[in-house]
mmCIF file of C-alpha atoms in Angstrom:
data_model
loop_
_atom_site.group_PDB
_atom_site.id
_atom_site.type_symbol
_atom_site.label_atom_id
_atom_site.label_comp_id
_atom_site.label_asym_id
_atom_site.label_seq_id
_atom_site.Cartn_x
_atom_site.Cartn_y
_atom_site.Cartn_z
ATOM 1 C CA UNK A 1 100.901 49.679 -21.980
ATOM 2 C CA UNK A 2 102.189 46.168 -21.217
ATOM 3 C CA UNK A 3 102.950 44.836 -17.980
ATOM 4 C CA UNK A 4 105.720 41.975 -17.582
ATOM 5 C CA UNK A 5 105.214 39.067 -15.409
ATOM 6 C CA UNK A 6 107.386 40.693 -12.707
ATOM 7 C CA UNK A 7 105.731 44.068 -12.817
ATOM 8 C CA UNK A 8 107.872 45.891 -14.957
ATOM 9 C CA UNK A 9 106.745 48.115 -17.680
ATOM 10 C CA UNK A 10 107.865 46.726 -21.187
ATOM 11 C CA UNK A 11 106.011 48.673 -23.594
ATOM 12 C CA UNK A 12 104.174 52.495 -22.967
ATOM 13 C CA UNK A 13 102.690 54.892 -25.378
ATOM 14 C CA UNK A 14 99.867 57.082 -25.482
ATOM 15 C CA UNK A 15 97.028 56.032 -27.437
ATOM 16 C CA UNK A 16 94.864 59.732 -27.819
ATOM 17 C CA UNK A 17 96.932 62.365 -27.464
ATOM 18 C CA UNK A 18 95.764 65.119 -24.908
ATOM 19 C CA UNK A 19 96.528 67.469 -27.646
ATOM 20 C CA UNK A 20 99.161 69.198 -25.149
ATOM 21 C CA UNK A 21 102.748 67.658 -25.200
ATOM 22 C CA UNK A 22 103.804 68.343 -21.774
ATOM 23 C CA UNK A 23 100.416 66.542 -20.818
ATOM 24 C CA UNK A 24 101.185 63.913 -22.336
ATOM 25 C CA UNK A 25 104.859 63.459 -21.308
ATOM 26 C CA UNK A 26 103.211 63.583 -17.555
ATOM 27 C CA UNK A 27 100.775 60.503 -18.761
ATOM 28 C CA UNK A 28 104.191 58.698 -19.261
ATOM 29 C CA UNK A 29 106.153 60.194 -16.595
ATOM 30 C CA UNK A 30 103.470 58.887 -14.150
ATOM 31 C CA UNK A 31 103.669 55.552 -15.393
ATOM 32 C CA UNK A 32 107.382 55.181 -14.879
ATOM 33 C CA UNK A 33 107.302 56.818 -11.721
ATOM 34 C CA UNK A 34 104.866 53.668 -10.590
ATOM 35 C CA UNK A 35 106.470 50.593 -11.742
ATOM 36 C CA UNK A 36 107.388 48.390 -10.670
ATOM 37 C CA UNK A 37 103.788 47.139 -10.947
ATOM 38 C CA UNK A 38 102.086 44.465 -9.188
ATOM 39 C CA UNK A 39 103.358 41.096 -10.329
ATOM 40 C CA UNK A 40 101.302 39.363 -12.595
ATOM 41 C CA UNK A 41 99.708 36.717 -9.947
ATOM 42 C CA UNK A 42 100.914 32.758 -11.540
ATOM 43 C CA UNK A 43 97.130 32.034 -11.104
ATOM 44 C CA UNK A 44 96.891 33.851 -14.772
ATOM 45 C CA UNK A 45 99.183 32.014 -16.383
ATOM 46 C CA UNK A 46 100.354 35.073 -18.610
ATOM 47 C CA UNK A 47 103.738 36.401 -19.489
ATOM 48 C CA UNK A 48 102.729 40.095 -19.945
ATOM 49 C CA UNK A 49 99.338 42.318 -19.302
ATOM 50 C CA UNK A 50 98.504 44.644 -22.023
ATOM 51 C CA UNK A 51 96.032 47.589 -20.689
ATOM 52 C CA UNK A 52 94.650 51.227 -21.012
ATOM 53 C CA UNK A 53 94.571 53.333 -18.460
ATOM 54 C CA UNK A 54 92.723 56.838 -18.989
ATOM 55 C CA UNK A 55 94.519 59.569 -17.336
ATOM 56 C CA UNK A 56 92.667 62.975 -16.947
ATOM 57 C CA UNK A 57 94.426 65.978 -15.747
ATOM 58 C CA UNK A 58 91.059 67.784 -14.327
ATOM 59 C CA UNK A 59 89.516 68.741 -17.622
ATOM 60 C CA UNK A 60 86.011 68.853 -17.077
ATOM 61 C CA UNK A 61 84.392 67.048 -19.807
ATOM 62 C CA UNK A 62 86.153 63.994 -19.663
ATOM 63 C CA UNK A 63 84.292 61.413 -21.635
ATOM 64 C CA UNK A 64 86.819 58.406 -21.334
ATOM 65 C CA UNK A 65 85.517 55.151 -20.397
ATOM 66 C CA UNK A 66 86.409 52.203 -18.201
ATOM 67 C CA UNK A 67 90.210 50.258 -19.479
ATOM 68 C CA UNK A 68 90.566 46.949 -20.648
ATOM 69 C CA UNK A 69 93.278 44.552 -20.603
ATOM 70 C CA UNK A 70 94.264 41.153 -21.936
ATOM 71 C CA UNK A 71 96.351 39.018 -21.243
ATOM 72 C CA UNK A 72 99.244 36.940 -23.205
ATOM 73 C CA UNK A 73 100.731 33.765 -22.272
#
């Protein structure tokens, strides 16, 4: 996903399917739902946020690992 300065979601899409396509519609549903976001603090200097946020809907074996994010000025 990418974050605007002012918290709102500019671009979402999944990035590994769940395999189930009501799952995934949730995964974006959920993001939606949250925004707006946090602002973007002007200490960063950046326009927009790109991240990756794993979502797991209880399955057991969940092997994802921690997000990343960068940043774009």
């Amino acid at each position: 996903f990418r974050v605007r300065h002012d918290g709102q979601i500019e671009r979402l899409q999944i990035s590994k399917s769940s395999g189930d396509e009501e799952l995934d519609k949730a995964a974006i549903d959920i993001m939606q739902k949250a925004q707006p976001l946090p602002t973007i603090p002007d200490r960063m200097q950046a326009e927009r946020v790109d991240g990756e946020l794993p979502i797991n809907f209880g399955v057991r074996n969940f092997s994802g690992g921690s997000s990343t994010a960068t940043c774009e000025r």
